[in-house]
Structures are given as structure tokens and as C-alpha cells.
Amino acid sequence: MTRGTPALLQGLFDAYPPWVRAMLAVVVVLTLAYLVAELVTRLLLAGVDRVNRDMPGDTVVRKNARAGLRAVRVLVTLMVGAVLIFPAMAVVGIPSNVGLTPARLGDWMTGSGLRILLVALLSWLVIHVVGLVVARLEASIGTATTVNVLERAKRARTLGTLVHNTVYVLVSTIALLMILRELNVDITPILTGAGIVGLAVGFGAQSLVKDIISGFFLILEDQVRVGDVANIDGTGGLVERITLRTIILRDETGTVHVFPNGTIQRLSNLTKDFSFYVTSVAVAYREDTDRVTTVLVQVADALLATPEFGPFMLGPLEVLGVDRFSESSVDIKVRLKTIPSKQWVVGREFLRRVKRAFDTEGIEIPFPYRNVVIAPTHDGPLGERALPTSATLPTTGDPTA
């Protein structure tokens, strides 16, 4: 047995072979380390749940917090196990061959080990607090329905994701370098290598740098936000994510499109601040356009008064006037101003009500037709040429009607 071990423990373990004593020490140490890590994790989890109790629907923040706590549990288990393994081996009579003694290990744990633990906990706390603040800001802004608040919510969601990712990378990198320094690892070559790699990336990955710079100004100038409907180089869809490098769109078929920011030539935001639903209503030539305009305004006013669609509309119908004379109709152009991304919902309901109102008022919605002249192919029975006949046939529908 080692020097300083109590006599009672000497007689307790002398009867067992060394491998049994080593296994017993490892099992006891791992059990104690797991219990300590579980206690620390439960205390931290109770604090996180207490902070998050005002946000019952925020499952993303809770999921990230629990993932971070699992990492804390593993770290605490390893550190407690490292502290206890050598004293436990000494207790069961197995001397250490690595030059570490319980006293020296205890001194390291109260110095560098404690600092490593504090760095890890503080870095996790900073990342979690930033994510929590961003989520709270998005949740508090997103509860209102006014246009300005909705626009601020989109911008907050976009900037929040960017800030959270940036803080995560910076804090994790700084914490890793501090931990390596406490482990007596020379970080000067790491910093020098990082500088060389950064210089190589600057020269070799010019497209990546271009994407990042373009993405920075795209977010800074508030050109597009998460939740907007945009058209990028001819492809339209809902903006699901914006990073410094890419914009991710999902179109109406569910297809996801990824655009590097540096390659975007034209970006059209269809839902910036407000939206317009513009359409042309076709009526027959015989209809009075003033009467048609009155009916259209009445339909829009009734739609504005409804609780289902009224909050989405920002004003009455704008009648832009007679837009053109087509082959068989007079086209009247109208426009509805709505909150962002609601123009299609309001426009579809408006057209449905216009069809019903036209049926009630007897206003004709024309269909295309042509005049067909049938010329005779032979003379009549009395030697007289038959007169040409004409008929008006619809270009669509049943040709026998």
C-alpha cells in the first residue's frame, strides 16, 4: 500500500489482485463523477427553466439550452473523474506512474482546473443569454399586428439569427483558446496559423469573401428579411434564412433555393413595408364603365369592413381607370394596398366577391368570340349565286351551341 493510506483500508484491499482494485477504483470514481455532474446539471437546468417560464412556446431556446447542458454534464464528469481517479488509485494501493500525486492534482484543480470550468460555464452562459434575449425580443415584437411592428419583427428575426451565430463562433473560439492556455498549450502557433490561413483565404477564396461582404451590406441596408417574399434572379419564394454567405428561398412547391450573396444580380422584394394587389377587371363593351367602377368600389368597401380581411387592407380600392380595349372587353385596372405578404389572400377574396356582384347586377364578363363568314361553293339550283351568310361563334365552349 502507498504511504499515508489508513490501516483500515490496507486490510480491506490487500486480499484483492491489482486489476480488481483498479476496476473498483474506476467504478467508484465514475459513479461519484456522474452524481456530481448530474447535480450541477439539474441546478443549471432549474435556473434555465425558471428564466424560460415566461416563454412557453419557445422550444428552440429550450432545445439549445438542454444541448448545452449535456455538454456541461460531460465536462464536469471528466473533470471530477480526473480529480478523483489518482487519489482513488492511491487508496486501493496502486501507485501512480505518471508523476501525479493527489496533492499536486488538487493544486491544479483549485487553480487551472477551476479557471477552465469557469471559462466553460461563462461561455455557455453568454451564448445562452444572447439566444434568450434575441428570442424574447422576437417574441415580444411578433405579438402585434400593425405593419410597422411586423416589419420590425422581420428585421429583428434576421439580425437576431446573425448576432446569435456570430456570438456563438466568437465566444466558443475565445473560450477554446483560453482553455488551451490553461492546459499549458502554446497558442502562439495557433494564432499564427490562423493569420496565415486567413491570408490564404483572402487571396484564394475571393468568391467567399465577396459573398460575405455582399451579405453584410444586404443585411445592413435592410434590403430583405426573413419572412419576406422575394424574387431573386427570376426565382420567387419565401425567405427562410439569411446568413452572411447565402439567402435561402422556398417556393410555392416546397423547393428550397440557395443563392450565394455575391452572385445575386437582381433582388425584388415583394413584401417590403406594404404590398399591392394589382389586377384588371374585364367587362363587355356595352357596359357602363362608371357603373362598373361603382360596383367594384362597393365590393372593396364591404371587404374592408369584414373582420377576416379588413385588418389586412391599408385603404380603399384604388381605381386606376380604363387600362385598355382588348379584342372583346374593356379592361379596368384596380389596386388594393395591403400589409406585406397578404396581397394574394385579399386579392383572391376580392375577385370572388366581384364575380358574385357582377352576377347580381347583371354585368357581363365577356368571353372571346369571332365572326365567321361562310362563302358559297357552288351556284344555287336556279343558277343564282347564294348570298353569303355569317355567324358569330364563340372561341371557347361547345361549338354546337
Short mmCIF file of C-alpha atoms in Angstrom, two decimals:
data_model
loop_
_atom_site.label_atom_id
_atom_site.label_comp_id
_atom_site.label_asym_id
_atom_site.label_seq_id
_atom_site.Cartn_x
_atom_site.Cartn_y
_atom_site.Cartn_z
CA MET A 1 0.00 0.00 0.00
CA THR A 2 1.05 3.61 -0.51
CA ARG A 3 2.33 5.76 2.24
CA GLY A 4 -0.35 7.60 4.22
CA THR A 5 -3.17 5.21 3.47
CA PRO A 6 -5.25 4.41 6.60
CA ALA A 7 -4.56 1.00 8.16
CA LEU A 8 -8.21 0.01 7.95
CA LEU A 9 -8.18 0.46 4.15
CA GLN A 10 -4.94 -1.51 3.86
CA GLY A 11 -6.53 -4.62 5.25
CA LEU A 12 -9.66 -4.05 3.22
CA PHE A 13 -7.97 -4.16 -0.24
CA ASP A 14 -4.85 -6.31 0.31
CA ALA A 15 -6.74 -9.55 -0.39
CA TYR A 16 -7.69 -8.50 -3.98
CA PRO A 17 -5.44 -8.61 -7.04
CA PRO A 18 -4.34 -5.26 -8.55
CA TRP A 19 -6.71 -5.35 -11.54
CA VAL A 20 -9.72 -5.86 -9.25
CA ARG A 21 -8.65 -2.93 -7.09
CA ALA A 22 -8.14 -0.77 -10.21
CA MET A 23 -11.59 -1.67 -11.59
CA LEU A 24 -13.18 -0.95 -8.23
CA ALA A 25 -11.49 2.47 -8.07
CA VAL A 26 -12.60 3.35 -11.62
CA VAL A 27 -16.22 2.32 -10.96
CA VAL A 28 -16.39 4.31 -7.74
CA VAL A 29 -14.81 7.38 -9.35
CA LEU A 30 -17.10 7.31 -12.40
CA THR A 31 -20.15 6.91 -10.18
CA LEU A 32 -19.19 9.86 -7.98
CA ALA A 33 -18.29 11.97 -11.02
CA TYR A 34 -21.63 11.24 -12.68
CA LEU A 35 -23.56 12.10 -9.50
CA VAL A 36 -21.72 15.41 -9.12
CA ALA A 37 -22.25 16.26 -12.81
CA GLU A 38 -25.93 15.35 -12.58
CA LEU A 39 -26.35 17.58 -9.53
CA VAL A 40 -24.65 20.53 -11.25
CA THR A 41 -26.70 19.98 -14.43
CA ARG A 42 -30.00 19.80 -12.56
CA LEU A 43 -29.23 23.04 -10.74
CA LEU A 44 -28.41 24.79 -14.02
CA LEU A 45 -31.50 23.30 -15.69
CA ALA A 46 -33.72 24.56 -12.89
CA GLY A 47 -32.31 28.04 -13.38
CA VAL A 48 -32.79 27.89 -17.17
CA ASP A 49 -36.39 26.71 -16.83
CA ARG A 50 -37.08 29.49 -14.36
CA VAL A 51 -35.78 32.05 -16.83
CA ASN A 52 -37.69 30.48 -19.73
CA ARG A 53 -41.02 30.01 -17.97
CA ASP A 54 -42.37 33.27 -19.43
CA MET A 55 -41.80 31.87 -22.95
CA PRO A 56 -43.82 28.61 -23.06
CA GLY A 57 -43.76 28.37 -26.85
CA ASP A 58 -40.05 28.91 -27.32
CA THR A 59 -38.97 25.32 -27.90
CA VAL A 60 -35.87 26.33 -29.87
CA VAL A 61 -34.27 28.14 -26.94
CA ARG A 62 -35.02 25.26 -24.58
CA LYS A 63 -33.64 22.74 -27.02
CA ASN A 64 -30.40 24.70 -27.38
CA ALA A 65 -30.16 25.12 -23.60
CA ARG A 66 -30.56 21.40 -22.99
CA ALA A 67 -27.93 20.62 -25.63
CA GLY A 68 -25.53 22.99 -23.88
CA LEU A 69 -26.29 21.41 -20.51
CA ARG A 70 -25.43 17.97 -21.90
CA ALA A 71 -22.02 19.32 -22.85
CA VAL A 72 -21.64 20.76 -19.34
CA ARG A 73 -22.54 17.36 -17.85
CA VAL A 74 -19.83 15.63 -19.89
CA LEU A 75 -17.24 18.28 -19.00
CA VAL A 76 -18.00 18.12 -15.28
CA THR A 77 -17.90 14.32 -15.33
CA LEU A 78 -14.48 14.30 -16.97
CA MET A 79 -13.04 16.92 -14.64
CA VAL A 80 -14.37 15.31 -11.46
CA GLY A 81 -13.17 11.93 -12.67
CA ALA A 82 -9.70 13.38 -13.36
CA VAL A 83 -9.61 14.81 -9.84
CA LEU A 84 -10.65 11.61 -8.07
CA ILE A 85 -9.00 8.86 -10.13
CA PHE A 86 -5.45 9.23 -8.76
CA PRO A 87 -6.47 9.56 -5.10
CA ALA A 88 -8.73 6.54 -5.55
CA MET A 89 -5.89 4.53 -7.07
CA ALA A 90 -3.68 5.52 -4.15
CA VAL A 91 -6.36 4.44 -1.68
CA VAL A 92 -6.62 0.92 -3.16
CA GLY A 93 -2.84 0.53 -3.19
CA ILE A 94 -1.97 1.20 -6.86
CA PRO A 95 0.74 3.87 -7.17
CA SER A 96 0.60 6.44 -9.98
CA ASN A 97 3.16 6.04 -12.75
CA VAL A 98 2.58 9.42 -14.39
CA GLY A 99 4.19 11.54 -11.71
CA LEU A 100 0.90 12.96 -10.42
CA THR A 101 0.04 12.91 -6.76
CA PRO A 102 -3.28 13.78 -5.13
CA ALA A 103 -1.73 16.90 -3.66
CA ARG A 104 -0.39 18.18 -6.99
CA LEU A 105 -3.64 17.31 -8.74
CA GLY A 106 -5.62 19.10 -6.07
CA ASP A 107 -3.46 22.20 -6.50
CA TRP A 108 -4.05 22.09 -10.27
CA MET A 109 -7.79 21.71 -9.83
CA THR A 110 -8.03 24.66 -7.45
CA GLY A 111 -6.05 26.75 -9.93
CA SER A 112 -6.11 25.97 -13.64
CA GLY A 113 -8.90 23.39 -13.39
CA LEU A 114 -11.21 25.84 -11.64
CA ARG A 115 -10.45 28.51 -14.23
CA ILE A 116 -11.18 26.08 -17.07
CA LEU A 117 -14.52 25.22 -15.50
CA LEU A 118 -15.39 28.89 -15.03
CA VAL A 119 -14.44 29.71 -18.64
CA ALA A 120 -16.61 26.87 -19.95
CA LEU A 121 -19.58 27.84 -17.78
CA LEU A 122 -19.30 31.56 -18.56
CA SER A 123 -19.02 30.95 -22.31
CA TRP A 124 -22.10 28.74 -22.24
CA LEU A 125 -23.92 31.34 -20.13
CA VAL A 126 -23.07 34.18 -22.56
CA ILE A 127 -24.24 32.17 -25.58
CA HIS A 128 -27.45 31.14 -23.82
CA VAL A 129 -28.22 34.66 -22.58
CA VAL A 130 -27.71 36.14 -26.06
CA GLY A 131 -30.01 33.49 -27.58
CA LEU A 132 -32.58 34.11 -24.86
CA VAL A 133 -32.52 37.90 -25.35
CA VAL A 134 -32.90 37.52 -29.12
CA ALA A 135 -35.79 35.08 -28.70
CA ARG A 136 -37.54 37.33 -26.18
CA LEU A 137 -37.16 40.32 -28.49
CA GLU A 138 -38.63 38.41 -31.42
CA ALA A 139 -41.49 37.06 -29.29
CA SER A 140 -42.38 40.45 -27.80
CA ILE A 141 -42.33 42.23 -31.17
CA GLY A 142 -44.17 39.45 -33.01
CA THR A 143 -47.30 39.65 -30.83
CA ALA A 144 -48.65 42.81 -32.52
CA THR A 145 -50.29 43.02 -35.94
CA THR A 146 -49.55 46.55 -37.14
CA VAL A 147 -47.45 46.99 -40.25
CA ASN A 148 -44.54 48.78 -38.57
CA VAL A 149 -44.30 46.18 -35.83
CA LEU A 150 -44.41 43.33 -38.35
CA GLU A 151 -41.59 44.93 -40.31
CA ARG A 152 -39.54 45.37 -37.14
CA ALA A 153 -40.21 41.74 -36.25
CA LYS A 154 -38.81 40.58 -39.60
CA ARG A 155 -35.70 42.69 -39.14
CA ALA A 156 -35.28 41.55 -35.53
CA ARG A 157 -35.55 37.90 -36.60
CA THR A 158 -32.96 38.38 -39.34
CA LEU A 159 -30.48 40.32 -37.21
CA GLY A 160 -31.13 38.05 -34.21
CA THR A 161 -30.05 34.95 -36.10
CA LEU A 162 -26.94 36.72 -37.38
CA VAL A 163 -25.99 38.07 -33.93
CA HIS A 164 -26.55 34.72 -32.23
CA ASN A 165 -24.40 32.83 -34.75
CA THR A 166 -21.64 35.45 -34.60
CA VAL A 167 -21.56 35.46 -30.79
CA TYR A 168 -21.52 31.66 -30.75
CA VAL A 169 -18.47 31.47 -33.02
CA LEU A 170 -16.55 34.27 -31.27
CA VAL A 171 -17.23 33.13 -27.70
CA SER A 172 -16.52 29.48 -28.49
CA THR A 173 -13.22 30.36 -30.18
CA ILE A 174 -12.07 32.62 -27.35
CA ALA A 175 -13.08 30.06 -24.71
CA LEU A 176 -11.19 27.29 -26.53
CA LEU A 177 -8.02 29.38 -26.72
CA MET A 178 -8.27 30.26 -23.00
CA ILE A 179 -8.74 26.60 -22.06
CA LEU A 180 -5.75 25.55 -24.16
CA ARG A 181 -3.64 28.20 -22.45
CA GLU A 182 -4.67 26.90 -19.01
CA LEU A 183 -3.58 23.43 -20.17
CA ASN A 184 -0.09 24.89 -20.85
CA VAL A 185 -0.55 24.60 -24.61
CA ASP A 186 1.32 27.27 -26.54
CA ILE A 187 -1.37 29.05 -28.56
CA THR A 188 1.08 31.29 -30.42
CA PRO A 189 1.43 28.82 -33.33
CA ILE A 190 -2.35 28.53 -33.44
CA LEU A 191 -2.78 32.28 -33.72
CA THR A 192 0.00 32.50 -36.30
CA GLY A 193 -1.53 29.65 -38.29
CA ALA A 194 -4.94 31.29 -38.11
CA GLY A 195 -3.43 34.50 -39.52
CA ILE A 196 -1.78 32.62 -42.37
CA VAL A 197 -4.97 30.72 -43.11
CA GLY A 198 -6.94 33.96 -43.09
CA LEU A 199 -4.47 35.50 -45.53
CA ALA A 200 -4.70 32.44 -47.78
CA VAL A 201 -8.48 32.54 -47.65
CA GLY A 202 -8.39 36.23 -48.55
CA PHE A 203 -6.41 35.51 -51.70
CA GLY A 204 -7.74 32.09 -52.67
CA ALA A 205 -11.41 32.26 -51.70
CA GLN A 206 -12.33 35.58 -53.24
CA SER A 207 -15.85 34.41 -54.04
CA LEU A 208 -16.41 33.54 -50.36
CA VAL A 209 -15.19 36.97 -49.27
CA LYS A 210 -17.42 38.56 -51.90
CA ASP A 211 -20.42 36.62 -50.60
CA ILE A 212 -19.74 37.70 -47.01
CA ILE A 213 -19.26 41.37 -47.89
CA SER A 214 -22.39 41.37 -50.05
CA GLY A 215 -24.38 39.65 -47.30
CA PHE A 216 -23.19 42.18 -44.73
CA PHE A 217 -24.40 45.15 -46.76
CA LEU A 218 -27.59 43.31 -47.74
CA ILE A 219 -28.50 42.90 -44.06
CA LEU A 220 -27.19 46.32 -43.03
CA GLU A 221 -29.25 48.12 -45.68
CA ASP A 222 -32.35 46.09 -44.78
CA GLN A 223 -32.93 45.00 -48.37
CA VAL A 224 -34.63 41.72 -47.44
CA ARG A 225 -35.62 40.00 -44.21
CA VAL A 226 -36.59 36.54 -43.05
CA GLY A 227 -40.30 36.14 -43.80
CA ASP A 228 -40.31 38.34 -46.90
CA VAL A 229 -41.48 37.11 -50.28
CA ALA A 230 -38.75 37.92 -52.78
CA ASN A 231 -37.75 37.24 -56.36
CA ILE A 232 -34.04 36.60 -56.85
CA ASP A 233 -32.76 36.39 -60.41
CA GLY A 234 -36.13 35.15 -61.65
CA THR A 235 -36.84 32.70 -58.80
CA GLY A 236 -39.51 33.68 -56.29
CA GLY A 237 -40.28 32.31 -52.85
CA LEU A 238 -40.41 32.87 -49.11
CA VAL A 239 -37.14 33.90 -47.46
CA GLU A 240 -36.50 31.26 -44.81
CA ARG A 241 -32.94 32.13 -43.77
CA ILE A 242 -30.33 34.81 -44.33
CA THR A 243 -26.67 34.44 -43.46
CA LEU A 244 -23.62 36.45 -44.36
CA ARG A 245 -22.96 33.99 -47.19
CA THR A 246 -26.33 32.83 -48.57
CA ILE A 247 -30.05 33.53 -48.86
CA ILE A 248 -32.40 30.54 -48.73
CA LEU A 249 -35.78 30.69 -50.52
CA ARG A 250 -38.62 28.17 -50.52
CA ASP A 251 -41.03 28.45 -53.45
CA GLU A 252 -44.72 27.52 -53.52
CA THR A 253 -43.93 23.91 -54.49
CA GLY A 254 -41.71 23.48 -51.42
CA THR A 255 -38.44 23.54 -53.35
CA VAL A 256 -35.55 25.17 -51.47
CA HIS A 257 -33.27 27.50 -53.46
CA VAL A 258 -29.89 28.65 -52.09
CA PHE A 259 -28.31 31.81 -53.52
CA PRO A 260 -24.77 32.95 -52.64
CA ASN A 261 -25.00 36.65 -51.82
CA GLY A 262 -22.13 37.58 -54.12
CA THR A 263 -23.84 36.12 -57.21
CA ILE A 264 -27.19 37.92 -56.84
CA GLN A 265 -27.74 40.25 -59.78
CA ARG A 266 -31.35 41.31 -59.13
CA LEU A 267 -33.37 41.08 -55.93
CA SER A 268 -37.03 42.10 -55.91
CA ASN A 269 -38.71 42.30 -52.51
CA LEU A 270 -42.47 41.84 -52.94
CA THR A 271 -43.34 42.49 -49.29
CA LYS A 272 -41.25 45.47 -48.18
CA ASP A 273 -43.23 47.75 -45.82
CA PHE A 274 -46.51 47.13 -47.73
CA SER A 275 -47.84 45.31 -50.79
CA PHE A 276 -50.22 45.98 -53.70
CA TYR A 277 -52.62 43.62 -55.38
CA VAL A 278 -52.99 44.88 -58.96
CA THR A 279 -55.48 43.34 -61.39
CA SER A 280 -57.59 44.21 -64.42
CA VAL A 281 -61.34 43.50 -64.43
CA ALA A 282 -62.71 42.83 -67.95
CA VAL A 283 -66.31 43.81 -68.83
CA ALA A 284 -68.26 43.85 -72.09
CA TYR A 285 -68.20 46.90 -74.37
CA ARG A 286 -71.89 47.52 -73.79
CA GLU A 287 -71.40 48.03 -70.04
CA ASP A 288 -71.21 51.47 -68.44
CA THR A 289 -67.68 51.78 -67.01
CA ASP A 290 -68.83 54.30 -64.37
CA ARG A 291 -71.42 51.81 -63.10
CA VAL A 292 -68.83 49.02 -63.11
CA THR A 293 -66.43 51.22 -61.13
CA THR A 294 -69.13 51.93 -58.54
CA VAL A 295 -69.77 48.21 -58.08
CA LEU A 296 -66.06 47.48 -57.69
CA VAL A 297 -65.68 50.17 -55.02
CA GLN A 298 -68.71 48.84 -53.14
CA VAL A 299 -67.26 45.32 -53.18
CA ALA A 300 -63.92 46.57 -51.85
CA ASP A 301 -65.58 48.66 -49.12
CA ALA A 302 -67.59 45.64 -47.98
CA LEU A 303 -64.39 43.58 -47.92
CA LEU A 304 -62.64 46.28 -45.87
CA ALA A 305 -65.44 46.14 -43.28
CA THR A 306 -65.08 42.40 -42.66
CA PRO A 307 -63.12 41.25 -39.59
CA GLU A 308 -61.42 38.48 -41.57
CA PHE A 309 -59.86 40.62 -44.32
CA GLY A 310 -60.21 44.21 -43.11
CA PRO A 311 -57.09 44.12 -40.86
CA PHE A 312 -55.02 43.09 -43.88
CA MET A 313 -56.10 46.09 -46.00
CA LEU A 314 -54.47 49.50 -45.72
CA GLY A 315 -57.08 51.55 -47.55
CA PRO A 316 -59.98 51.55 -50.00
CA LEU A 317 -59.83 50.34 -53.56
CA GLU A 318 -57.83 52.47 -55.98
CA VAL A 319 -59.44 52.55 -59.43
CA LEU A 320 -56.69 53.40 -61.90
CA GLY A 321 -59.17 53.70 -64.79
CA VAL A 322 -59.71 52.02 -68.14
CA ASP A 323 -56.46 50.28 -68.90
CA ARG A 324 -57.02 49.07 -72.47
CA PHE A 325 -59.52 47.94 -75.12
CA SER A 326 -58.96 44.27 -75.79
CA GLU A 327 -60.50 42.17 -78.54
CA SER A 328 -63.80 41.57 -76.76
CA SER A 329 -63.66 43.53 -73.48
CA VAL A 330 -62.86 46.76 -71.73
CA ASP A 331 -60.21 46.29 -69.03
CA ILE A 332 -60.45 48.39 -65.87
CA LYS A 333 -57.31 48.34 -63.73
CA VAL A 334 -57.70 48.45 -59.93
CA ARG A 335 -55.29 48.20 -57.00
CA LEU A 336 -55.58 47.17 -53.33
CA LYS A 337 -52.99 48.17 -50.73
CA THR A 338 -52.37 45.52 -48.07
CA ILE A 339 -49.94 44.64 -45.33
CA PRO A 340 -46.89 42.68 -46.53
CA SER A 341 -47.49 39.20 -48.00
CA LYS A 342 -51.30 39.44 -47.66
CA GLN A 343 -52.00 40.83 -51.13
CA TRP A 344 -52.77 37.41 -52.61
CA VAL A 345 -55.21 36.43 -49.86
CA VAL A 346 -57.08 39.72 -50.13
CA GLY A 347 -56.97 39.71 -53.95
CA ARG A 348 -58.47 36.23 -54.29
CA GLU A 349 -61.35 37.10 -51.98
CA PHE A 350 -61.89 40.39 -53.80
CA LEU A 351 -62.20 38.64 -57.18
CA ARG A 352 -64.58 36.07 -55.73
CA ARG A 353 -66.86 38.83 -54.48
CA VAL A 354 -66.58 40.74 -57.77
CA LYS A 355 -67.86 37.71 -59.68
CA ARG A 356 -70.80 37.36 -57.35
CA ALA A 357 -71.59 41.11 -57.51
CA PHE A 358 -71.44 41.12 -61.32
CA ASP A 359 -73.88 38.21 -61.44
CA THR A 360 -76.25 40.06 -59.12
CA GLU A 361 -76.01 43.38 -61.02
CA GLY A 362 -76.21 41.76 -64.46
CA ILE A 363 -72.77 43.00 -65.55
CA GLU A 364 -71.43 40.86 -68.35
CA ILE A 365 -67.98 39.34 -68.13
CA PRO A 366 -67.28 38.69 -71.83
CA PHE A 367 -65.66 35.73 -73.46
CA PRO A 368 -63.69 35.92 -76.75
CA TYR A 369 -65.66 35.38 -80.00
CA ARG A 370 -65.12 35.69 -83.76
CA ASN A 371 -67.33 36.49 -86.75
CA VAL A 372 -67.18 33.62 -89.22
CA VAL A 373 -68.34 34.29 -92.84
CA ILE A 374 -69.38 31.20 -94.82
CA ALA A 375 -68.96 31.74 -98.60
CA PRO A 376 -70.92 29.58 -101.13
CA THR A 377 -69.01 26.89 -103.01
CA HIS A 378 -71.47 26.48 -105.96
CA ASP A 379 -74.40 28.21 -107.63
CA GLY A 380 -77.96 27.73 -106.45
CA PRO A 381 -80.45 25.41 -108.19
CA LEU A 382 -81.85 28.25 -110.36
CA GLY A 383 -78.47 29.47 -111.50
CA GLU A 384 -78.44 32.24 -108.86
CA ARG A 385 -75.41 32.53 -106.59
CA ALA A 386 -76.36 32.05 -102.94
CA LEU A 387 -75.81 35.04 -100.68
CA PRO A 388 -73.00 34.74 -98.10
CA THR A 389 -74.09 34.01 -94.55
CA SER A 390 -72.35 34.93 -91.37
CA ALA A 391 -72.44 33.58 -87.85
CA THR A 392 -70.92 34.55 -84.58
CA LEU A 393 -69.22 31.60 -82.93
CA PRO A 394 -67.58 31.54 -79.54
CA THR A 395 -63.93 30.59 -79.50
CA THR A 396 -64.48 28.52 -76.39
CA GLY A 397 -67.22 26.29 -75.11
CA ASP A 398 -69.46 23.89 -77.01
CA PRO A 399 -69.13 24.58 -80.78
CA THR A 400 -72.57 23.09 -81.43
CA ALA A 401 -74.33 25.56 -79.14
#
